[in-house]
XYZ file of C-alpha atoms in Angstrom:
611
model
C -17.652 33.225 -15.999
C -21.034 33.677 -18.246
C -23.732 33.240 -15.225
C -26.228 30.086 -15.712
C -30.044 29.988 -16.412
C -31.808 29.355 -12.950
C -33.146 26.204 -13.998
C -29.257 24.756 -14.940
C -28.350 25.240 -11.631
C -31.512 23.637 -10.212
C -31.962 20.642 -12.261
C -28.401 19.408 -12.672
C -27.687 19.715 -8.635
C -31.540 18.350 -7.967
C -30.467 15.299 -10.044
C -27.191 14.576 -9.131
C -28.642 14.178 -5.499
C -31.948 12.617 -6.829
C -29.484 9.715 -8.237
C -26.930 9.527 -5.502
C -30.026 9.106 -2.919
C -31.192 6.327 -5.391
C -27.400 4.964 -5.774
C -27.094 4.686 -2.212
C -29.764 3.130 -1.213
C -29.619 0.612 -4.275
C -26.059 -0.202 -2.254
C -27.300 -0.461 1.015
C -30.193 -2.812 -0.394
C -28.262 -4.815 -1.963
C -26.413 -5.405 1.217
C -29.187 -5.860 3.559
C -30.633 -8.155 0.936
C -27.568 -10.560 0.723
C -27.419 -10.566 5.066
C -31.123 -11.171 5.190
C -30.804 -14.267 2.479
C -27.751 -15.856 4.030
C -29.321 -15.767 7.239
C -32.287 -17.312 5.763
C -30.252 -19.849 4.004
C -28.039 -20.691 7.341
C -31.321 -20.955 9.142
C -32.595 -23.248 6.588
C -29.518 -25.583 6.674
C -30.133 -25.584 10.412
C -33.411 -26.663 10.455
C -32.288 -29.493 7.797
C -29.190 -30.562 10.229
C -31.686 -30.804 12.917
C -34.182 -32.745 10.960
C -31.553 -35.313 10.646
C -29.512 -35.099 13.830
C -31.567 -37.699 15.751
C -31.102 -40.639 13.128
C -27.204 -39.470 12.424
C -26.878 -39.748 16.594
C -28.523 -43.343 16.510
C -26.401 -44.338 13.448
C -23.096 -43.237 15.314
C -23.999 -45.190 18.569
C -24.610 -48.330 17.559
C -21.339 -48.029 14.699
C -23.523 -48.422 11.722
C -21.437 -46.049 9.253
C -22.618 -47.772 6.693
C -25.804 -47.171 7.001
C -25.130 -43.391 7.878
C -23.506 -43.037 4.681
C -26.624 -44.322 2.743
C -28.839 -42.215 4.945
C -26.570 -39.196 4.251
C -26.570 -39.458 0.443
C -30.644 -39.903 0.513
C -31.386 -37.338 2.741
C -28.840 -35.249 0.383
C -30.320 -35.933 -2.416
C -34.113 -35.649 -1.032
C -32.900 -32.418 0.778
C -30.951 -30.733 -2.353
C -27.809 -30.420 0.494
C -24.514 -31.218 1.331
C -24.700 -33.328 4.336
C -21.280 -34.258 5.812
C -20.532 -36.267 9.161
C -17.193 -35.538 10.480
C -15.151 -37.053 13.944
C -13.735 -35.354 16.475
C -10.581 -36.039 14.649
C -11.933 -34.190 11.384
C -12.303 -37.718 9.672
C -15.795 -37.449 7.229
C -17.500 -40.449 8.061
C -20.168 -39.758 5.716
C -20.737 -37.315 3.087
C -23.830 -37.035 0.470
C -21.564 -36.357 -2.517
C -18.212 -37.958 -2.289
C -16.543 -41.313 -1.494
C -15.608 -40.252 3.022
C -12.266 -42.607 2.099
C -10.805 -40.185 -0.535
C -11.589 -36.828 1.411
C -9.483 -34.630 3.475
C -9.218 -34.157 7.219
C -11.738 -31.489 7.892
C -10.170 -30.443 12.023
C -9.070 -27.265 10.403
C -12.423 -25.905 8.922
C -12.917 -22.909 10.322
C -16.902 -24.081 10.910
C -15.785 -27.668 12.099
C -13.255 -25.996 14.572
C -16.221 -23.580 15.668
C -18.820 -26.863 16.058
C -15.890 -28.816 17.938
C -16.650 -26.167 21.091
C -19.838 -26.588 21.068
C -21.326 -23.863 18.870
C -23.157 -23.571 15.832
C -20.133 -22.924 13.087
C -20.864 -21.110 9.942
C -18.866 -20.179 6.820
C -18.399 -18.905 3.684
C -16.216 -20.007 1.024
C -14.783 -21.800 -2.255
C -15.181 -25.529 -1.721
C -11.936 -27.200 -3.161
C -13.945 -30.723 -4.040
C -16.413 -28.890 -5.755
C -14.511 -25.321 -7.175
C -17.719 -23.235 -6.345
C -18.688 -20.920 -3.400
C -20.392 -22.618 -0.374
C -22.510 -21.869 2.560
C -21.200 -23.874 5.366
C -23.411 -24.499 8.312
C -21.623 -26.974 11.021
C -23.831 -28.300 13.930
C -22.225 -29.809 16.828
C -23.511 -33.896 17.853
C -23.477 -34.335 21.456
C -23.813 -37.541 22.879
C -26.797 -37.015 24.465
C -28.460 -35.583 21.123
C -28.657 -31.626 22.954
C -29.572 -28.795 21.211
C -26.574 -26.555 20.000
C -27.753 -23.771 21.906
C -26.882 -25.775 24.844
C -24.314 -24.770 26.776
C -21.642 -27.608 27.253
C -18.376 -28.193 27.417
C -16.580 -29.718 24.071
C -16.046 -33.120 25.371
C -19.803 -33.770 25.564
C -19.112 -33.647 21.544
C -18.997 -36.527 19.759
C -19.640 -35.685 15.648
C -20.076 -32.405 13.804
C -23.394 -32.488 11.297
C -22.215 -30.073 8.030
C -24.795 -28.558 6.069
C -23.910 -26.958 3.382
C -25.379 -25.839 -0.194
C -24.282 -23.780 -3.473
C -24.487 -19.599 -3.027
C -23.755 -19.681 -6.492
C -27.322 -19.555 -7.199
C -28.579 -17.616 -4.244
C -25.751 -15.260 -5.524
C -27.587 -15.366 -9.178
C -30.617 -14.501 -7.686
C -29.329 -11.835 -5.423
C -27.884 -10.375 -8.835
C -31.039 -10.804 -10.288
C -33.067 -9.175 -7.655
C -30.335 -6.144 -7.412
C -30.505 -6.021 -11.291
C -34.351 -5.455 -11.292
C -33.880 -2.635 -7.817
C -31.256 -1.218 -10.559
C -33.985 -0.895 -13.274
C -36.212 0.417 -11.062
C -33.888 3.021 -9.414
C -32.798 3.880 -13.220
C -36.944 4.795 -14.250
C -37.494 5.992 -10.693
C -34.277 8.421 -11.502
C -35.767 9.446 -14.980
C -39.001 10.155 -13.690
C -37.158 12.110 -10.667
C -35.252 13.647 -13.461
C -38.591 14.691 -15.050
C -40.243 15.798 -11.592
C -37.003 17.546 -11.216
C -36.963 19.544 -14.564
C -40.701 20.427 -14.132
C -39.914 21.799 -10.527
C -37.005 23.513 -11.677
C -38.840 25.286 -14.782
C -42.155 26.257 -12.351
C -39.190 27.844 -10.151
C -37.505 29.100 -13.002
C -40.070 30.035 -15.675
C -41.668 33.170 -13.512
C -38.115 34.392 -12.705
C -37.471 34.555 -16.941
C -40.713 36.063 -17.501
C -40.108 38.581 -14.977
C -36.744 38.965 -16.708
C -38.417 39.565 -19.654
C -40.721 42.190 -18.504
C -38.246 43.967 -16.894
C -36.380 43.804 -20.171
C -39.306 45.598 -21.718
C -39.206 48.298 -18.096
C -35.996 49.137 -19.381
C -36.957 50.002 -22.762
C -39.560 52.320 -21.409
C -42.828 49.605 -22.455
C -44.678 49.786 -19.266
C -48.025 48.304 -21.113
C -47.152 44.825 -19.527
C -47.250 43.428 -15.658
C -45.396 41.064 -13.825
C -48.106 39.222 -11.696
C -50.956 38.058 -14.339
C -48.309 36.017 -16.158
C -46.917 34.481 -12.826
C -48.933 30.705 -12.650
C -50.471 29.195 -9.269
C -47.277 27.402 -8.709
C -45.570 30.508 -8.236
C -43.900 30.615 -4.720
C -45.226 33.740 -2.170
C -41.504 35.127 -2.580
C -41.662 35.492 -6.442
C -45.107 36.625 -6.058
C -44.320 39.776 -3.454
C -41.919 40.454 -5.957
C -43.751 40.564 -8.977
C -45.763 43.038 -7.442
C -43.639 45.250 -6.448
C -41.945 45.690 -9.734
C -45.847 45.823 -11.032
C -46.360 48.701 -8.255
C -42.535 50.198 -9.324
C -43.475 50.069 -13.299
C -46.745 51.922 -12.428
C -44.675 54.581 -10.927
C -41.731 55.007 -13.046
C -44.612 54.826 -16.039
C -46.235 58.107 -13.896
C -43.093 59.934 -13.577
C -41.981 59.152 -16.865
C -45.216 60.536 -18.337
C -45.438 63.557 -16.834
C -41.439 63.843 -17.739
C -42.304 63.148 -21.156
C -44.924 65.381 -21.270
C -43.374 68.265 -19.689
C -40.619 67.964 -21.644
C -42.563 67.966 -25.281
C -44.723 71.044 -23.688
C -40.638 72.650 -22.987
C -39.703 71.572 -26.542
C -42.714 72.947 -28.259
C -42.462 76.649 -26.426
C -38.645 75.799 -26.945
C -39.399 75.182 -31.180
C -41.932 77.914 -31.385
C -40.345 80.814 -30.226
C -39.830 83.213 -32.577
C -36.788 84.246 -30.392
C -33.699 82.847 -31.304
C -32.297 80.379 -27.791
C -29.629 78.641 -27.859
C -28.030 77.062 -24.329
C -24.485 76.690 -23.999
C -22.601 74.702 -21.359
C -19.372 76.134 -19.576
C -17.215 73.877 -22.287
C -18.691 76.960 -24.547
C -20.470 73.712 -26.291
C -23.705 73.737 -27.749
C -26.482 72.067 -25.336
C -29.284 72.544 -27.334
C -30.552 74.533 -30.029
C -34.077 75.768 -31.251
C -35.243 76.193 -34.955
C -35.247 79.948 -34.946
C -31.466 79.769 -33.776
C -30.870 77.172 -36.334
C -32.547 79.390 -39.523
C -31.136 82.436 -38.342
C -27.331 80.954 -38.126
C -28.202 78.455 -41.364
C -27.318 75.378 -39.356
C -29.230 72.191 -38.459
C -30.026 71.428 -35.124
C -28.672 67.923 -34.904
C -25.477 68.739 -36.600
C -25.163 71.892 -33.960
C -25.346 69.803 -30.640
C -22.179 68.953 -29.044
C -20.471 71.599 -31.161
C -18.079 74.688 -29.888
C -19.784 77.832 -29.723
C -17.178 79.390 -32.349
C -18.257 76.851 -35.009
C -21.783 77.851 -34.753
C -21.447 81.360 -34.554
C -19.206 83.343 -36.221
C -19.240 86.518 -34.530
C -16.513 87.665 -31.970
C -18.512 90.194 -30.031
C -20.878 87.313 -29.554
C -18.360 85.318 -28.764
C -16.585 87.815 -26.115
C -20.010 88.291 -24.209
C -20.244 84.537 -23.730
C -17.105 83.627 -22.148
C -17.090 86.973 -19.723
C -21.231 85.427 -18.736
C -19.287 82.356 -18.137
C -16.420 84.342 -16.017
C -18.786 86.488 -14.265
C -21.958 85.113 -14.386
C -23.409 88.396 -14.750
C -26.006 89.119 -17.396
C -25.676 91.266 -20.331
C -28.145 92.483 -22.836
C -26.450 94.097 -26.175
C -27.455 94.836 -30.040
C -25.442 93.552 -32.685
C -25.153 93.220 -36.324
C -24.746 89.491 -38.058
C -23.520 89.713 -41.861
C -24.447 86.955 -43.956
C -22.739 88.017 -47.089
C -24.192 91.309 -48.264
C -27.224 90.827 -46.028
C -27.282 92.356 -42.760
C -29.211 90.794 -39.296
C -29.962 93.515 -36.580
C -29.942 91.123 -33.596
C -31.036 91.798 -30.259
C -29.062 89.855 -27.643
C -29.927 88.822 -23.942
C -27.427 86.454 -22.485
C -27.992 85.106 -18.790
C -26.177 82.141 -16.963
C -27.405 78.483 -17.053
C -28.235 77.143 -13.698
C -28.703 73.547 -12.253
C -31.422 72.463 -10.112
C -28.767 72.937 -7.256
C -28.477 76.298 -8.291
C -24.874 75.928 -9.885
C -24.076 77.321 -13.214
C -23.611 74.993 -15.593
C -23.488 77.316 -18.957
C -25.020 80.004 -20.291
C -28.245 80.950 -22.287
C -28.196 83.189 -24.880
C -31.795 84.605 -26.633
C -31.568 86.844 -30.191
C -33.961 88.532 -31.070
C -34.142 89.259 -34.717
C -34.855 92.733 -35.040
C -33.910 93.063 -38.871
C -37.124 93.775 -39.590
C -38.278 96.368 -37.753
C -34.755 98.412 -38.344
C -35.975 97.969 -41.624
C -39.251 99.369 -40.932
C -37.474 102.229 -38.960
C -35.328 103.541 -41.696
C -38.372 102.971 -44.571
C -40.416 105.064 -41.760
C -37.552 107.982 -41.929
C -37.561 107.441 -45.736
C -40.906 107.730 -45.876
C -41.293 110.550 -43.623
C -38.513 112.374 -45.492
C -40.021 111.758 -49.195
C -43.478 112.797 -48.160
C -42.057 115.716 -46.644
C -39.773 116.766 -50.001
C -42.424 115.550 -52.306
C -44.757 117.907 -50.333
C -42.391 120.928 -50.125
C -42.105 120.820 -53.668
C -45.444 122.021 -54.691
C -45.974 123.833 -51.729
C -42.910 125.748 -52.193
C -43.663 126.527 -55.827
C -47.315 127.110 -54.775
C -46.196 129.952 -51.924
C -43.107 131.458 -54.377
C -45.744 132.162 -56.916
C -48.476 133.549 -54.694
C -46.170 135.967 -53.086
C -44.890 136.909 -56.297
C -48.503 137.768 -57.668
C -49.119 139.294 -53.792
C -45.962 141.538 -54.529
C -47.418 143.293 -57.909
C -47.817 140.205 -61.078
C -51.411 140.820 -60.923
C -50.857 143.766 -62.703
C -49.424 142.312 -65.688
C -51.789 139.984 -67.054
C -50.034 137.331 -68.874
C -47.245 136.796 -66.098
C -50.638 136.484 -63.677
C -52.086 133.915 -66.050
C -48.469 132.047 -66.271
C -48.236 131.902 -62.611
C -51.371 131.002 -62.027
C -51.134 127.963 -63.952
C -48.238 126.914 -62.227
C -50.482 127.394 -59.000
C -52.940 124.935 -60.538
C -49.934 122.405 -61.825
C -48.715 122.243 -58.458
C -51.595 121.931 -56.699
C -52.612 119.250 -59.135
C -49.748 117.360 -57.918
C -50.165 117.808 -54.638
C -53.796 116.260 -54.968
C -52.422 113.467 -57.011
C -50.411 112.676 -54.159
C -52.465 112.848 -51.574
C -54.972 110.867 -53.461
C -52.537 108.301 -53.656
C -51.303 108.271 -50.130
C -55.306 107.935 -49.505
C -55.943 105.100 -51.878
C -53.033 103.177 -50.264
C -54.302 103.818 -46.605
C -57.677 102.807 -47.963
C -56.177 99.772 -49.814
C -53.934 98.611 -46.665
C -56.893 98.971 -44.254
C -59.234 96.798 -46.547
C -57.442 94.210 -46.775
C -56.338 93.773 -43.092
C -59.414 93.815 -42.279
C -60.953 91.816 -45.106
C -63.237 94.435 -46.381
C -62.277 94.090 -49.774
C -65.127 93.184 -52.420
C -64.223 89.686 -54.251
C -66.134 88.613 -56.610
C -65.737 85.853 -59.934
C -65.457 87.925 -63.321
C -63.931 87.759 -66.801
C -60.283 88.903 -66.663
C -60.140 90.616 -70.294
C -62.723 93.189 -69.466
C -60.703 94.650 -66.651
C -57.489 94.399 -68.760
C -58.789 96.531 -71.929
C -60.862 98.767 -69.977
C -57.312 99.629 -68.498
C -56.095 99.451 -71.935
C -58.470 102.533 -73.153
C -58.252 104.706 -70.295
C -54.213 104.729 -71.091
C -54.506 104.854 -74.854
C -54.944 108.532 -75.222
C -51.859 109.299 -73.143
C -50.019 106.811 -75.080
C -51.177 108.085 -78.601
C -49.645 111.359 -77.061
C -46.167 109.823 -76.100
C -46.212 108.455 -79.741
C -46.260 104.794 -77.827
C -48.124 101.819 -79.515
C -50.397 99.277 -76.934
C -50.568 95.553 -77.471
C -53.258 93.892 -76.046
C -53.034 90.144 -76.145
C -55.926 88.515 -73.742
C -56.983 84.874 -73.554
C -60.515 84.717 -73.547
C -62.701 82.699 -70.958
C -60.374 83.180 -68.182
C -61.906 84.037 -65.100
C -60.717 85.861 -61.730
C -61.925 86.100 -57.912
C -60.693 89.655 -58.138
C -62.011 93.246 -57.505
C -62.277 94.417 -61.071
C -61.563 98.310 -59.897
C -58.931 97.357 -57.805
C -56.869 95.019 -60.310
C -57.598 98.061 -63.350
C -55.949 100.469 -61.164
C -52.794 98.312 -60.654
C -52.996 97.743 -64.572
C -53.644 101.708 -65.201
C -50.678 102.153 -62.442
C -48.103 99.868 -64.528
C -48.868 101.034 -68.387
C -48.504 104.857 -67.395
C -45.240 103.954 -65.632
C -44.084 101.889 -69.109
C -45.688 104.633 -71.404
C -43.715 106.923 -69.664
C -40.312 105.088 -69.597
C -40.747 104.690 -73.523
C -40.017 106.264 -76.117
C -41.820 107.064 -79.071
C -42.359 104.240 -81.625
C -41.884 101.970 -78.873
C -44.652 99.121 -77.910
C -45.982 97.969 -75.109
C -46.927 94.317 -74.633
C -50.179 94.105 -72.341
C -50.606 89.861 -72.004
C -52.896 87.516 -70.128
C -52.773 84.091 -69.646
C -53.845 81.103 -67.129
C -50.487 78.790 -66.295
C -51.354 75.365 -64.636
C -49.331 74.316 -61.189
C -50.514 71.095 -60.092
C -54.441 70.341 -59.580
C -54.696 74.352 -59.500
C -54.184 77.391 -61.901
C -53.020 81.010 -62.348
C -54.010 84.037 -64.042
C -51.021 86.560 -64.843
C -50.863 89.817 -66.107
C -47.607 91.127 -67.819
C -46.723 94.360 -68.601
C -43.693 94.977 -70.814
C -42.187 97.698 -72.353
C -38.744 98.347 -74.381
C -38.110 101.445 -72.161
C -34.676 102.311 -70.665
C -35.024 99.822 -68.135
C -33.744 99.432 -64.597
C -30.637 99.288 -62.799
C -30.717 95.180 -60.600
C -29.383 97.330 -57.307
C -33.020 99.463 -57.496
C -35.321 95.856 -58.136
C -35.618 95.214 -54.672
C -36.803 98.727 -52.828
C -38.713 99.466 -56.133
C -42.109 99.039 -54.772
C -41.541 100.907 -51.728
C -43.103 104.150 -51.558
C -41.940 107.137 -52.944
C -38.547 104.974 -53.970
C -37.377 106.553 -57.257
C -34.564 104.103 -59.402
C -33.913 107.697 -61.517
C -35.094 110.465 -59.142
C -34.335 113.634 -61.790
C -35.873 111.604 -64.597
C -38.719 110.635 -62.534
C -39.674 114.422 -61.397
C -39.107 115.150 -64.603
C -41.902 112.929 -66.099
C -44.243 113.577 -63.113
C -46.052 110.878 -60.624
C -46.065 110.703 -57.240
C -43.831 107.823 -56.938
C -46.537 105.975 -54.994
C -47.772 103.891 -58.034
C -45.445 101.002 -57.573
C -46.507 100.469 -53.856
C -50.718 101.048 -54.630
C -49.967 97.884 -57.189
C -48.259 95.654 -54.541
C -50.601 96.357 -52.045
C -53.380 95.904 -54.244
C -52.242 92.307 -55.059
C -51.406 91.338 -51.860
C -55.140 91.866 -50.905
C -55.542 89.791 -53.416
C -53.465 87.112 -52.197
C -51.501 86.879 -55.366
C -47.775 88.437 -56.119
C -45.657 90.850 -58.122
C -42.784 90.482 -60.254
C -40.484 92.682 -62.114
C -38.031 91.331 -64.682
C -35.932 94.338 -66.211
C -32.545 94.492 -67.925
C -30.945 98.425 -68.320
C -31.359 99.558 -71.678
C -33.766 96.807 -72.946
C -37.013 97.248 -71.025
C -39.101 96.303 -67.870
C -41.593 93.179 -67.163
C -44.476 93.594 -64.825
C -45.860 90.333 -63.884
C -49.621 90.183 -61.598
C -50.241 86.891 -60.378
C -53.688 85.859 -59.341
C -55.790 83.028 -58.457
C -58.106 81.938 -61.709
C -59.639 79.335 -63.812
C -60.626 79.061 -67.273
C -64.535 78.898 -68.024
């Protein structure tokens, strides 16, 4: 059964008994009312029979029943009553209506019989002369004219006096009266009805607005209180309580703060860690996940939660050390390798059990630590260490081999002393060059961590063909024709020496790489993006091009795409790197576009505007 309003179960029952009081006592009224007017009415007709009873007494003495009858129909017709003198026989000697000769015997009326033993006789009933309800009122006649309260004995009777009138109309009136105490009882009841209602909603009403704020407590909306929106009429019970949930709302709004907030600090160390988390419960489901987790596995956080562990990550060894944490509940650290197609993820695992704030596991929690990036490092550091050395040994070897040679006797001959010599001087040349280089990256790495490098607004054009001339000899010599094709106006926050260096660094590498007749396109040129614009530099040649397996290590240091090509043309293989280091202390980027056997595109990208 749906449960009822307060105020439905408080009006209806408050107004059922409102209007049985009111029905009941209408009842009773009319009952008292209709005892208290007969009475009246039988002590009126009493007072008329004695008004009459001396002069009805005289008439029956001296046998003058003439003269009775007269007096009886004046002193009916004066007195608006019956009057009827009946015998001890119940023969009506007189009567104030009818003809005595035509009338019944009247011993067996129940008020005559009554009056025959010497008391007053009443009765109500239909009177068959006139077919309407009567009040009968029968007074006893002694001889010597006593009062009726008299104690005698019934011979001392000699006539009964009957009074008697219509209740027709004192029944009329009653009805009226009761009809009126029904009208009354019927506004009385609406305006109980209205009382009723009005109690029932001041009972009600605080009960449905603390319904309604406790509604709101449930949502979490704590802004609102219970006991200013109670009224005065408010009983003390509903009042305690109001305050109570007031105090209870103040403390669950406390303790859900500081849950909230502790649990947004959790979730922002959670979100920000650049370690990858991810807690597991012992259904080897997915708790929760952070964003590092999610990036590293490609998977969204929302659509990972609830998930199996083996549909988030696809890695059995993974997989293994989770359910033997969840067997054992012994911890395990471990390295292990995540492909993602031809890519590679060196991850460093740590995977510890999940406890409860009883202490009881309830999962596991597993942290990765991407350490891609530094094996990366690692093997370009062995790389590195390894080129250096070989690039190193190469002129140091041919440096020592032709010393000792001249040491062991080619100083005598003077042309093989001159020839060696000026492989000395070669070599040594190149092993300058490379240091130099190895120096001017050092020098161009620490300026720009720590922001030491010069900046300053300049035309673009003048850097680009002052780069242009100091390569044009060597490319007159390679038999290698330089385009220049510059938009004027266009300025660059740039250090000029710095960004003709990485120009210098790309033409020899394309002026190399081509072959004679070829041309090299040097172009400049500002691109819009937005509300803000770009300079860029491309250099492109129609050399031999590169291989797309060499693109991405190609600007790492001494990385060679064609190693016995590239020692065979010279450089240091450093050239590359000084250009991408030089533009990333610029803030801008590098791009190479090459297709084998068609040529190479160098694109600089920089921050400029037009003038």
């Amino acid at each position: 059964m749906k449960p009822q309003k307060l105020v439905w179960q408080i009006f209806p029952a408050t107004l059922i008994a409102v209007i049985a009081t009111i029905a009941a006592v209408t009842w009773y009224s009319s009952i008292v009312f209709q005892e208290f007017h007969l009475a009246e009415a039988e002590k009126d007709l009493e007072a008329r029979a004695s008004l009459i009873k001396s002069r009805v007494h005289d008439y029956l003495t001296t046998g003058e029943l003439n003269e009775l009858r007269d007096f009886s129909k004046i002193a009916g017709r004066e007195s608006r009553t019956r009057i009827t003198i009946i015998d001890l026989q119940g023969r009506v000697l007189a009567d104030s209506d009818s003809d005595p000769e035509y009338m019944d015997n009247h011993h067996e009326r129940p008020e005559i019989a009554t009056a025959y033993s010497g008391i007053l006789g009443r009765s109500l009933r239909l009177s068959n002369t006139l077919g309407q309800s009567m009040l009968y009122i029968a007074v006893p006649l002694f001889s010597d004219n006593r009062p009726a309260s008299y104690v005698s004995t019934p011979a001392e009777v000699i006539a009964v006096i009957r009074m008697s009138v219509p209740v027709t109309s004192l029944f009329e009136t009653l009805k009226s009266l009761i009809f009126k105490v029904v009208f009354g009882c019927i506004l009385i009841s609406i305006g109980g009805a209205v009382v009723s209602l009005f109690i029932s909603r001041n009972i009600s009403r605080p009960l449905e607005e603390m319904t309604k704020t406790a509604e709101k407590f449930a949502r979490g909306d704590f802004t609102q209180r219970m006991s200013p929106r109670l009224n005065r009429a408010s009983s003390q019970e509903v009042a305690a309580l109001a305050l109570s949930m007031d105090k209870m709302a103040e403390m669950l709004d406390e303790k859900i703060k500081a849950i909230v907030t502790h649990r947004n600090q959790l979730e922002t160390v959670f979100s920000s860690m650049v370690e990858s988390v991810i807690a597991i419960d012992r259904d080897e489901r997915v708790i929760s996940i952070n964003k590092a987790a999610a990036d590293l596995l490609g998977i969204s956080r929302v659509a990972a939660h609830g998930k199996i562990v083996q549909e988030v990550i696809r890695h059995t060894q993974l997989q293994e050390q989770i359910h033997q944490i969840i067997s054992t509940k012994e911890s395990m650290e471990d390295e292990i390798v995540l492909r993602d197609g031809s890519e590679e993820k060196f991850l460093q695992t740590s995977v510890v059990t999940l406890n409860d704030g009883r202490g009881d596991s309830v999962g596991v929690l597993i942290v990765m630590n991407d350490v891609t990036r530094l094996r990366k490092l690692e093997h370009i550091r062995r790389d590195f260490v390894a080129n250096v050395s070989h690039e190193l040994r190469t002129p140091i070897t041919s440096i020592r081999g032709y010393v000792e040679t001249l040491l062991d006797g080619a100083l005598d001959d003077r042309e093989d002393s001159v020839r060696f010599l000026e492989v000395v001087l070669r070599q040594s040349q190149r092993l300058n060059a490379i240091i130099d280089d190895l120096l001017s990256l050092s020098r161009i790495e620490q300026e720009s961590s720590d922001g030491e490098v010069h900046m300053e607004e300049s035309p673009l054009c003048c850097v680009v063909e002052s780069a242009v001339q100091t390569c044009q000899v060597n490319a007159q010599q390679r038999g290698v024709q330089v385009d220049l094709q510059c938009v004027e106006g266009i300025l660059a926050n740039m250090n000029g020496t710095l960004i003709e260096q990485a120009v210098v660094n790309l033409l020899v590498n394309a002026i190399k790489y081509s072959k004679t007749g070829d041309t090299i396109t040097v172009r400049s040129n500002l691109l819009k993006m937005g509300d803000s614009s770009k300079v860029c530099i491309s250099v492109k040649d129609t050399g031999c091009g590169i291989s797309p397996e060499h693109l991405p290590r190609l600007f790492e240091r001494f990385y060679r795409s064609d190693k016995a090509r590239s020692r065979d043309l010279g450089g240091t293989g450093l050239g590359l790197a000084i250009v991408k280091h030089i533009i990333q202390a610029h803030g801008g980027s590098v791009e190479v576009k090459s297709e084998l056997g068609k040529g190479s595109e160098f694109i600089l990208t920089l921050d400029g505007r037009m003038a």
